[in-house]
Amino acid sequence: MEKRKGIENKVESSSLIEEVTDGNREINYENVKLPSVMKNSIPKSTTVIEQMVEQSNMQRAYERVVRNGGSPGIDNMTVEDMKPYLQEHWNEIKSQLLKERYTPKVVRQVKIPKPNGGERLLGIPTVVDRLLQQALYQVLNPYFEPEFSEYSYGFREGKSAQEAVKQSMKYQAEGKRWVVDMDLEKFFDEVNHDRLIMRIKEKVNDRGLLKLLKEDLNPLIRGWINYFKQAEVKQFAEDLDCWIRHKLRNIIWRQWKRPKTRYKKLLQYGLEEQRARQSAFNGRGAWWNSGTSHMNECFKKKYFANIGLFSMLDFVVAIRNN
């Protein structure tokens, strides 16, 4: 029955995303030809976001999300609810994406048991955000796939656990006997997102894409603190807010790279000449400098609030006042 339902959803998806022209809805997915394998460079005539929202790409993404199923996000929208919602709201969502105004929803946090005991905190995006993530993945994947090792089998098109087992058996036949099992603990929690963005920028330098990826940070923070809002976390929220701003100042300091650049930037952000010179040429490390008074004076809490950084402390205080 579940299998049949999945087939029906896939068939129905042929009329999912529609373009509106002169008030008439045009549906043309019965004979959609999937795009050919993309080259490792972005055409100058189109942006990543434009490729992402292209009809056939969105169609493929929708079919994949429907096929995967999964639980609803914070808005309680199910996979089955997505089709009518998109038929009504897709043009608005598309416009927001193209104008760089789209903001992902807060991620719902749930606990799931680990096989070896304990619990893992799992983030569940809304189905619409999962759709957009899948669409973006389909555009970006061809640019990065060639960089992966041929012996990397996880979460890759055309690769599987069965292939990994076959390769292991081949090693065994060659006389190899040692198996080394390694795992990066809490990788997705602790990976340096700014370094990740910079790596993406090296390959795909698209302003709209980078802005959309950075927009994922605030919903993750909101979702995380919302999960713990009933606990006594005011001091913890304040401390973590401070740490995040410290980290962002650290990134800024590193981006300036050279002492002369740092000197000019500190002057630009309002420091007196002598103090700016002493600070820029002090020879200390980035983390030390990002916690000092000269960087705190240049990049106060108000600066980060003005550029849209979510404050966990303000959120906790607002919840308690309500």
Coordinates of N, CA, C and O in Angstrom, one line a residue, residues 138-305:
Q138 N 21.1 19.4 -6.3 CA 21.2 18.9 -7.7 C 22.0 19.8 -8.6 O 22.6 19.3 -9.6
V139 N 22.0 21.1 -8.3 CA 22.7 22.0 -9.1 C 24.2 22.0 -8.7 O 25.1 22.0 -9.6
L140 N 24.5 21.9 -7.4 CA 25.9 22.0 -6.9 C 26.6 20.7 -7.1 O 27.8 20.7 -7.2
N141 N 25.9 19.6 -6.9 CA 26.6 18.3 -6.9 C 27.6 18.1 -8.1 O 28.7 17.6 -7.9
P142 N 27.2 18.4 -9.3 CA 28.1 18.1 -10.4 C 29.4 18.9 -10.3 O 30.5 18.5 -10.9
Y143 N 29.4 20.1 -9.6 CA 30.6 20.9 -9.5 C 31.6 20.2 -8.5 O 32.8 20.4 -8.6
F144 N 31.1 19.5 -7.5 CA 31.9 19.0 -6.4 C 32.1 17.5 -6.5 O 33.1 17.0 -5.9
E145 N 31.3 16.8 -7.1 CA 31.4 15.3 -7.2 C 32.8 14.8 -7.7 O 33.3 13.9 -7.1
P146 N 33.3 15.5 -8.7 CA 34.7 15.0 -9.2 C 35.8 15.1 -8.2 O 36.8 14.5 -8.3
E147 N 35.6 16.0 -7.1 CA 36.6 16.2 -6.1 C 36.7 15.0 -5.1 O 37.6 14.9 -4.4
F148 N 35.6 14.2 -5.0 CA 35.5 13.2 -4.0 C 36.4 12.0 -4.4 O 36.6 11.7 -5.6
S149 N 36.9 11.2 -3.4 CA 37.6 10.0 -3.7 C 36.7 9.0 -4.3 O 35.5 8.9 -4.0
E150 N 37.3 8.2 -5.2 CA 36.6 7.1 -5.8 C 36.2 6.0 -4.8 O 35.3 5.2 -5.1
Y151 N 36.9 6.1 -3.7 CA 36.6 5.1 -2.6 C 35.6 5.6 -1.5 O 35.5 5.1 -0.5
S152 N 35.0 6.8 -1.8 CA 34.0 7.3 -0.9 C 32.6 6.9 -1.4 O 32.2 7.2 -2.5
Y153 N 31.9 6.1 -0.5 CA 30.7 5.4 -1.0 C 29.4 6.0 -0.3 O 28.3 5.6 -0.7
G154 N 29.6 6.8 0.7 CA 28.4 7.3 1.4 C 27.7 8.5 0.8 O 28.3 9.4 0.4
F155 N 26.4 8.4 0.6 CA 25.5 9.5 0.2 C 25.9 10.1 -1.1 O 26.0 11.3 -1.3
R156 N 26.3 9.2 -2.1 CA 26.7 9.7 -3.4 C 25.9 8.9 -4.5 O 25.6 7.7 -4.3
E157 N 25.5 9.7 -5.5 CA 24.8 9.1 -6.6 C 25.7 8.0 -7.3 O 26.9 8.2 -7.5
G158 N 25.1 6.8 -7.5 CA 25.9 5.7 -8.2 C 26.8 5.0 -7.2 O 27.5 4.0 -7.7
K159 N 26.8 5.3 -5.9 CA 27.6 4.6 -4.9 C 26.7 4.0 -3.9 O 25.6 4.4 -3.7
S160 N 27.2 2.9 -3.3 CA 26.3 2.2 -2.3 C 27.2 1.5 -1.3 O 28.4 1.3 -1.5
A161 N 26.5 1.0 -0.2 CA 27.2 0.2 0.8 C 27.6 -1.1 0.2 O 28.7 -1.6 0.6
Q162 N 26.9 -1.6 -0.7 CA 27.2 -2.9 -1.3 C 28.6 -2.8 -2.1 O 29.4 -3.7 -2.0
E163 N 28.8 -1.6 -2.7 CA 30.1 -1.4 -3.4 C 31.2 -1.4 -2.4 O 32.3 -1.9 -2.7
A164 N 31.0 -0.8 -1.2 CA 32.0 -0.7 -0.2 C 32.3 -2.1 0.3 O 33.5 -2.4 0.5
V165 N 31.3 -2.9 0.5 CA 31.6 -4.3 0.9 C 32.4 -5.1 -0.1 O 33.3 -5.8 0.2
K166 N 32.1 -4.9 -1.4 CA 32.8 -5.6 -2.5 C 34.3 -5.1 -2.5 O 35.2 -5.9 -2.7
Q167 N 34.5 -3.8 -2.3 CA 35.9 -3.3 -2.2 C 36.6 -3.9 -1.0 O 37.8 -4.3 -1.1
S168 N 35.9 -4.0 0.1 CA 36.5 -4.7 1.3 C 36.9 -6.1 1.0 O 38.0 -6.6 1.4
M169 N 36.0 -6.8 0.3 CA 36.3 -8.2 0.0 C 37.5 -8.3 -0.9 O 38.3 -9.3 -0.9
K170 N 37.7 -7.3 -1.8 CA 38.8 -7.3 -2.7 C 40.1 -7.1 -1.9 O 41.1 -7.8 -2.2
Y171 N 40.1 -6.2 -1.0 CA 41.2 -6.0 -0.1 C 41.6 -7.3 0.6 O 42.8 -7.7 0.8
Q172 N 40.5 -8.0 1.1 CA 40.7 -9.2 1.9 C 41.4 -10.3 1.0 O 42.3 -11.0 1.4
A173 N 40.9 -10.4 -0.3 CA 41.5 -11.3 -1.2 C 43.0 -11.0 -1.5 O 43.8 -11.9 -1.8
E174 N 43.4 -9.7 -1.4 CA 44.7 -9.3 -1.6 C 45.6 -9.6 -0.4 O 46.8 -9.4 -0.5
G175 N 45.0 -10.1 0.7 CA 45.8 -10.5 1.9 C 45.8 -9.5 3.0 O 46.5 -9.7 4.0
K176 N 45.1 -8.4 2.8 CA 45.0 -7.4 3.9 C 44.1 -7.9 5.0 O 43.0 -8.4 4.7
R177 N 44.5 -7.6 6.2 CA 43.7 -8.1 7.3 C 43.3 -7.1 8.4 O 42.4 -7.4 9.2
W178 N 43.9 -5.9 8.3 CA 43.5 -4.9 9.3 C 42.4 -4.0 8.8 O 42.3 -3.6 7.7
V179 N 41.4 -3.7 9.8 CA 40.3 -2.8 9.5 C 40.4 -1.7 10.5 O 40.4 -1.9 11.7
V180 N 40.5 -0.5 10.0 CA 40.5 0.7 10.9 C 39.2 1.4 10.8 O 38.8 1.9 9.7
D181 N 38.4 1.5 11.9 CA 37.1 2.2 11.9 C 37.2 3.5 12.6 O 37.6 3.6 13.7
M182 N 36.9 4.6 11.8 CA 37.0 5.9 12.4 C 35.8 6.7 12.1 O 35.1 6.5 11.1
D183 N 35.5 7.7 13.0 CA 34.3 8.5 12.8 C 34.6 9.9 13.3 O 35.3 10.0 14.3
L184 N 34.1 10.9 12.6 CA 34.2 12.3 13.1 C 33.0 12.6 14.0 O 31.9 12.8 13.6
E185 N 33.3 12.6 15.3 CA 32.2 12.8 16.3 C 31.6 14.2 16.1 O 32.3 15.2 16.0
K186 N 30.2 14.2 16.0 CA 29.5 15.5 15.9 C 30.0 16.4 14.8 O 30.1 17.6 15.0
F187 N 30.3 15.8 13.7 CA 30.9 16.6 12.6 C 30.0 17.8 12.2 O 30.5 18.9 12.1
F188 N 28.7 17.5 12.0 CA 27.8 18.5 11.5 C 27.5 19.6 12.6 O 27.1 20.7 12.2
D189 N 27.8 19.2 13.8 CA 27.6 20.2 14.9 C 28.8 21.2 15.0 O 28.7 22.3 15.3
E190 N 30.0 20.6 14.7 CA 31.3 21.3 15.0 C 32.0 21.8 13.7 O 33.0 22.5 13.9
V191 N 31.6 21.4 12.5 CA 32.3 21.8 11.3 C 32.3 23.3 11.2 O 31.3 24.0 11.6
N192 N 33.4 23.9 10.8 CA 33.6 25.3 10.7 C 32.8 25.8 9.5 O 33.2 25.6 8.3
H193 N 31.6 26.4 9.7 CA 30.7 26.8 8.6 C 31.3 27.9 7.7 O 31.1 27.9 6.5
D194 N 32.1 28.7 8.4 CA 32.7 29.8 7.6 C 33.8 29.3 6.6 O 33.9 29.7 5.5
R195 N 34.5 28.3 7.1 CA 35.5 27.7 6.2 C 34.8 26.9 5.1 O 35.3 26.9 4.0
L196 N 33.7 26.3 5.5 CA 32.9 25.5 4.5 C 32.4 26.5 3.4 O 32.5 26.2 2.2
I197 N 31.9 27.6 3.8 CA 31.4 28.6 2.8 C 32.5 29.1 1.9 O 32.3 29.3 0.7
M198 N 33.7 29.3 2.5 CA 34.8 29.8 1.7 C 35.2 28.7 0.7 O 35.6 29.0 -0.5
R199 N 35.2 27.4 1.1 CA 35.5 26.4 0.1 C 34.5 26.3 -1.0 O 34.8 26.1 -2.2
I200 N 33.2 26.5 -0.7 CA 32.2 26.6 -1.7 C 32.4 27.8 -2.6 O 32.3 27.7 -3.9
K201 N 32.8 28.9 -2.0 CA 33.1 30.1 -2.8 C 34.2 29.9 -3.8 O 34.2 30.5 -4.9
E202 N 35.2 29.2 -3.4 CA 36.3 28.9 -4.3 C 35.9 28.2 -5.6 O 36.4 28.4 -6.7
K203 N 34.8 27.4 -5.4 CA 34.3 26.6 -6.6 C 33.2 27.3 -7.3 O 33.1 27.3 -8.5
V204 N 32.3 27.9 -6.5 CA 31.1 28.5 -7.0 C 30.9 29.9 -6.4 O 30.3 30.0 -5.3
N205 N 31.5 30.9 -7.0 CA 31.4 32.2 -6.4 C 30.2 33.0 -6.9 O 30.2 33.8 -7.8
D206 N 29.1 32.7 -6.2 CA 27.8 33.2 -6.6 C 27.2 33.9 -5.4 O 26.9 33.2 -4.4
R207 N 27.0 35.2 -5.4 CA 26.5 36.0 -4.3 C 25.2 35.5 -3.7 O 25.0 35.3 -2.5
G208 N 24.3 35.2 -4.6 CA 22.9 34.8 -4.2 C 23.0 33.5 -3.5 O 22.4 33.2 -2.4
L209 N 23.8 32.5 -4.0 CA 24.0 31.2 -3.4 C 24.6 31.4 -2.0 O 24.1 30.8 -1.0
L210 N 25.7 32.1 -1.9 CA 26.4 32.3 -0.6 C 25.5 32.9 0.5 O 25.5 32.5 1.6
K211 N 24.7 33.9 0.0 CA 23.7 34.5 1.0 C 22.7 33.5 1.5 O 22.4 33.4 2.6
L212 N 22.2 32.7 0.5 CA 21.2 31.7 0.9 C 21.8 30.6 1.9 O 21.1 30.2 2.9
L213 N 23.0 30.2 1.6 CA 23.7 29.2 2.5 C 23.9 29.8 3.9 O 23.7 29.2 4.9
K214 N 24.3 31.1 4.0 CA 24.5 31.8 5.3 C 23.2 31.9 6.0 O 23.1 31.9 7.2
E215 N 22.0 32.1 5.3 CA 20.7 32.2 5.9 C 20.4 31.0 6.7 O 19.5 31.1 7.6
D216 N 21.0 29.9 6.5 CA 20.7 28.7 7.2 C 21.2 28.8 8.7 O 20.7 28.0 9.6
L217 N 22.1 29.7 9.0 CA 22.7 29.8 10.3 C 21.6 30.2 11.3 O 21.5 29.6 12.4
N218 N 20.9 31.3 11.1 CA 20.0 31.8 12.0 C 18.8 30.8 12.3 O 18.5 30.7 13.5
P219 N 18.2 30.2 11.3 CA 17.2 29.2 11.7 C 17.7 28.0 12.6 O 17.0 27.6 13.4
L220 N 18.9 27.6 12.3 CA 19.5 26.6 13.2 C 19.6 27.0 14.6 O 19.3 26.3 15.6
I221 N 20.1 28.3 14.8 CA 20.2 28.8 16.2 C 18.8 28.9 16.8 O 18.6 28.6 18.0
R222 N 17.9 29.5 16.1 CA 16.5 29.6 16.6 C 15.9 28.3 17.0 O 15.3 28.1 18.1
G223 N 16.1 27.3 16.1 CA 15.5 26.0 16.4 C 16.1 25.4 17.6 O 15.5 24.8 18.4
W224 N 17.4 25.6 17.7 CA 18.2 25.0 18.9 C 17.7 25.6 20.2 O 17.4 24.9 21.1
I225 N 17.7 26.9 20.3 CA 17.3 27.6 21.5 C 15.9 27.4 21.8 O 15.5 27.3 23.0
N226 N 15.0 27.2 20.8 CA 13.6 27.0 21.0 C 13.4 25.6 21.7 O 12.5 25.5 22.5
Y227 N 14.2 24.7 21.3 CA 14.1 23.4 21.9 C 14.4 23.4 23.4 O 13.8 22.6 24.2
F228 N 15.3 24.3 23.9 CA 15.6 24.3 25.3 C 15.0 25.5 26.0 O 15.4 25.9 27.1
K229 N 14.0 26.1 25.4 CA 13.5 27.4 26.0 C 12.8 27.2 27.4 O 12.7 28.2 28.1
Q230 N 12.4 26.0 27.7 CA 11.8 25.8 29.0 C 12.8 25.7 30.1 O 12.5 25.8 31.3
A231 N 14.1 25.5 29.8 CA 15.1 25.3 30.8 C 15.6 26.7 31.3 O 15.3 27.7 30.7
E232 N 16.4 26.7 32.3 CA 17.0 27.9 32.8 C 18.3 28.1 32.0 O 19.4 27.7 32.4
V233 N 18.2 28.8 30.9 CA 19.3 28.9 30.0 C 19.7 30.4 29.7 O 20.5 30.6 28.8
K234 N 19.2 31.3 30.5 CA 19.5 32.7 30.3 C 21.0 33.0 30.3 O 21.5 33.6 29.3
Q235 N 21.7 32.5 31.3 CA 23.1 32.8 31.4 C 23.9 32.0 30.3 O 24.8 32.6 29.6
F236 N 23.4 30.8 30.0 CA 24.0 30.0 28.9 C 23.8 30.7 27.6 O 24.8 30.8 26.8
A237 N 22.6 31.2 27.3 CA 22.3 31.9 26.1 C 23.2 33.2 25.9 O 23.7 33.4 24.8
E238 N 23.4 33.9 27.0 CA 24.2 35.1 27.0 C 25.7 34.7 26.7 O 26.3 35.4 25.8
D239 N 26.2 33.7 27.3 CA 27.6 33.3 27.1 C 27.8 32.8 25.7 O 28.8 33.1 25.1
L240 N 26.8 32.1 25.2 CA 26.9 31.5 23.8 C 26.8 32.7 22.8 O 27.5 32.7 21.8
D241 N 25.9 33.7 23.0 CA 25.9 34.8 22.2 C 27.2 35.5 22.1 O 27.7 35.9 21.0
C242 N 27.9 35.7 23.3 CA 29.2 36.3 23.3 C 30.2 35.5 22.5 O 31.1 36.0 21.8
W243 N 30.1 34.2 22.7 CA 31.1 33.3 22.0 C 30.9 33.4 20.5 O 31.9 33.5 19.7
I244 N 29.7 33.5 20.0 CA 29.4 33.6 18.6 C 29.9 34.9 18.0 O 30.6 34.9 17.0
R245 N 29.7 36.0 18.8 CA 30.3 37.2 18.3 C 31.8 37.2 18.3 O 32.4 37.8 17.4
H246 N 32.4 36.6 19.3 CA 33.8 36.5 19.4 C 34.3 35.7 18.2 O 35.3 36.1 17.5
K247 N 33.6 34.6 17.8 CA 34.0 33.8 16.7 C 33.9 34.6 15.4 O 34.8 34.5 14.5
L248 N 32.8 35.4 15.2 CA 32.7 36.2 14.0 C 33.7 37.3 13.9 O 34.2 37.6 12.8
R249 N 34.1 37.9 15.1 CA 35.2 38.9 15.0 C 36.5 38.2 14.6 O 37.4 38.8 13.9
N250 N 36.7 37.0 15.1 CA 37.9 36.2 14.7 C 38.0 36.0 13.2 O 39.0 36.1 12.6
I251 N 36.8 35.7 12.6 CA 36.7 35.5 11.2 C 37.1 36.8 10.4 O 37.8 36.8 9.4
I252 N 36.5 37.9 10.9 CA 36.8 39.2 10.3 C 38.3 39.5 10.4 O 38.9 39.9 9.4
W253 N 38.9 39.3 11.6 CA 40.4 39.5 11.7 C 41.2 38.7 10.8 O 42.1 39.2 10.2
R254 N 40.8 37.4 10.6 CA 41.5 36.5 9.7 C 41.4 37.0 8.2 O 42.3 36.9 7.4
Q255 N 40.2 37.5 7.9 CA 39.9 37.9 6.5 C 40.8 39.1 6.2 O 41.2 39.3 5.0
W256 N 41.1 39.9 7.1 CA 42.0 41.1 6.8 C 43.4 40.7 6.5 O 44.1 41.4 5.9
K257 N 43.9 39.5 7.1 CA 45.1 38.9 6.8 C 46.4 39.7 7.2 O 47.1 39.3 8.1
R258 N 46.7 40.8 6.5 CA 48.0 41.5 6.7 C 47.8 42.6 7.7 O 46.8 43.3 7.7
P259 N 48.9 42.9 8.5 CA 48.8 44.0 9.4 C 48.4 45.4 8.8 O 47.7 46.1 9.4
K260 N 48.9 45.7 7.6 CA 48.6 46.9 7.0 C 47.1 47.0 6.7 O 46.5 48.1 6.9
T261 N 46.6 45.9 6.2 CA 45.1 45.9 6.0 C 44.3 46.0 7.3 O 43.3 46.8 7.3
R262 N 44.8 45.4 8.3 CA 44.1 45.5 9.6 C 44.2 46.9 10.1 O 43.2 47.4 10.7
Y263 N 45.3 47.6 9.9 CA 45.5 49.0 10.4 C 44.4 49.9 9.6 O 43.7 50.6 10.3
K264 N 44.3 49.7 8.3 CA 43.4 50.5 7.5 C 41.9 50.2 7.9 O 41.1 51.1 8.0
K265 N 41.6 49.0 8.2 CA 40.3 48.6 8.5 C 39.9 49.1 9.9 O 38.8 49.6 10.1
L266 N 40.8 49.0 10.9 CA 40.5 49.5 12.2 C 40.3 51.0 12.2 O 39.4 51.5 12.9
L267 N 41.1 51.7 11.4 CA 40.8 53.2 11.2 C 39.4 53.4 10.6 O 38.7 54.3 11.0
Q268 N 39.1 52.6 9.6 CA 37.8 52.7 8.9 C 36.7 52.5 9.9 O 35.6 53.2 9.8
Y269 N 36.8 51.6 10.9 CA 35.8 51.3 11.8 C 35.9 52.2 13.1 O 35.2 51.9 14.1
G270 N 36.7 53.3 13.1 CA 36.6 54.3 14.1 C 37.7 54.3 15.2 O 37.6 55.2 16.1
L271 N 38.7 53.5 15.1 CA 39.8 53.6 16.1 C 40.7 54.7 15.8 O 40.9 55.1 14.6
E272 N 41.3 55.3 16.9 CA 42.3 56.4 16.7 C 43.5 55.8 16.0 O 43.8 54.6 16.2
E273 N 44.3 56.6 15.4 CA 45.4 56.2 14.5 C 46.4 55.4 15.4 O 46.9 54.3 15.0
Q274 N 46.9 55.9 16.5 CA 47.9 55.2 17.3 C 47.4 53.9 17.8 O 48.1 52.9 17.8
R275 N 46.2 53.9 18.3 CA 45.6 52.6 18.8 C 45.4 51.6 17.7 O 45.7 50.4 17.9
A276 N 45.0 52.1 16.5 CA 44.8 51.2 15.4 C 46.1 50.6 15.0 O 46.2 49.4 14.6
R277 N 47.2 51.4 15.0 CA 48.5 50.9 14.6 C 49.1 49.8 15.6 O 49.6 48.8 15.2
Q278 N 48.9 50.2 16.9 CA 49.4 49.2 17.9 C 48.6 47.9 17.8 O 49.2 46.8 18.0
S279 N 47.3 48.0 17.6 CA 46.5 46.8 17.6 C 46.8 45.9 16.3 O 46.9 44.7 16.4
A280 N 47.0 46.6 15.2 CA 47.2 45.9 13.9 C 48.5 45.2 13.9 O 48.7 44.1 13.3
F281 N 49.6 45.8 14.6 CA 50.9 45.2 14.5 C 51.3 44.6 15.8 O 52.5 44.5 16.1
N282 N 50.4 44.1 16.7 CA 50.7 43.6 18.0 C 51.3 42.2 17.9 O 51.9 41.7 18.9
G283 N 51.2 41.5 16.8 CA 51.8 40.2 16.6 C 51.1 39.0 17.3 O 51.6 37.9 17.3
R284 N 50.0 39.3 17.9 CA 49.2 38.3 18.6 C 48.3 37.5 17.6 O 48.1 38.0 16.5
G285 N 47.8 36.4 18.1 CA 46.9 35.5 17.3 C 45.6 36.1 17.0 O 45.1 37.0 17.7
A286 N 44.9 35.5 16.1 CA 43.5 35.9 15.7 C 42.5 35.8 16.8 O 41.7 36.7 17.0
W287 N 42.5 34.7 17.5 CA 41.5 34.5 18.6 C 41.8 35.5 19.7 O 40.8 36.0 20.3
W288 N 43.0 35.8 20.0 CA 43.3 36.8 21.1 C 42.8 38.1 20.7 O 42.2 38.8 21.4
N289 N 43.1 38.5 19.4 CA 42.7 39.8 19.0 C 41.2 40.0 18.9 O 40.7 41.0 19.2
S290 N 40.5 38.9 18.5 CA 39.1 39.0 18.3 C 38.3 39.1 19.7 O 37.2 39.5 19.7
G291 N 39.1 38.9 20.8 CA 38.4 39.1 22.1 C 38.9 40.4 22.8 O 38.5 40.6 23.9
T292 N 39.7 41.2 22.1 CA 40.2 42.4 22.8 C 39.3 43.6 22.6 O 38.3 43.5 21.8
S293 N 39.6 44.7 23.3 CA 38.7 45.8 23.3 C 38.7 46.5 21.9 O 37.7 47.1 21.5
H294 N 39.8 46.4 21.1 CA 39.8 47.1 19.9 C 38.8 46.5 18.9 O 38.1 47.2 18.1
M295 N 38.7 45.2 18.9 CA 37.8 44.5 18.0 C 36.3 44.6 18.5 O 35.4 44.7 17.8
N296 N 36.2 44.6 19.9 CA 34.9 44.8 20.5 C 34.3 46.2 20.2 O 33.1 46.3 20.0
E297 N 35.2 47.1 20.2 CA 34.8 48.5 20.0 C 34.3 48.7 18.5 O 33.4 49.4 18.2
C298 N 35.1 48.0 17.6 CA 34.7 48.2 16.2 C 33.5 47.4 15.8 O 32.7 47.8 14.9
F299 N 33.3 46.2 16.5 CA 32.2 45.3 16.1 C 31.4 45.0 17.4 O 31.6 43.9 18.0
K300 N 30.6 45.9 17.8 CA 29.8 45.8 19.0 C 28.6 44.9 18.7 O 28.3 44.5 17.5
K301 N 27.8 44.5 19.7 CA 26.6 43.7 19.6 C 25.7 44.3 18.6 O 25.0 43.6 17.8
K302 N 25.5 45.6 18.6 CA 24.6 46.3 17.7 C 25.0 46.1 16.3 O 24.1 46.0 15.4
Y303 N 26.3 46.1 16.0 CA 26.7 45.8 14.6 C 26.2 44.5 14.1 O 25.6 44.5 13.0
F304 N 26.3 43.5 14.9 CA 25.8 42.1 14.4 C 24.3 42.1 14.4 O 23.8 41.4 13.5
A305 N 23.7 42.8 15.3 CA 22.2 42.8 15.3 C 21.7 43.5 14.0 O 20.7 43.1 13.4

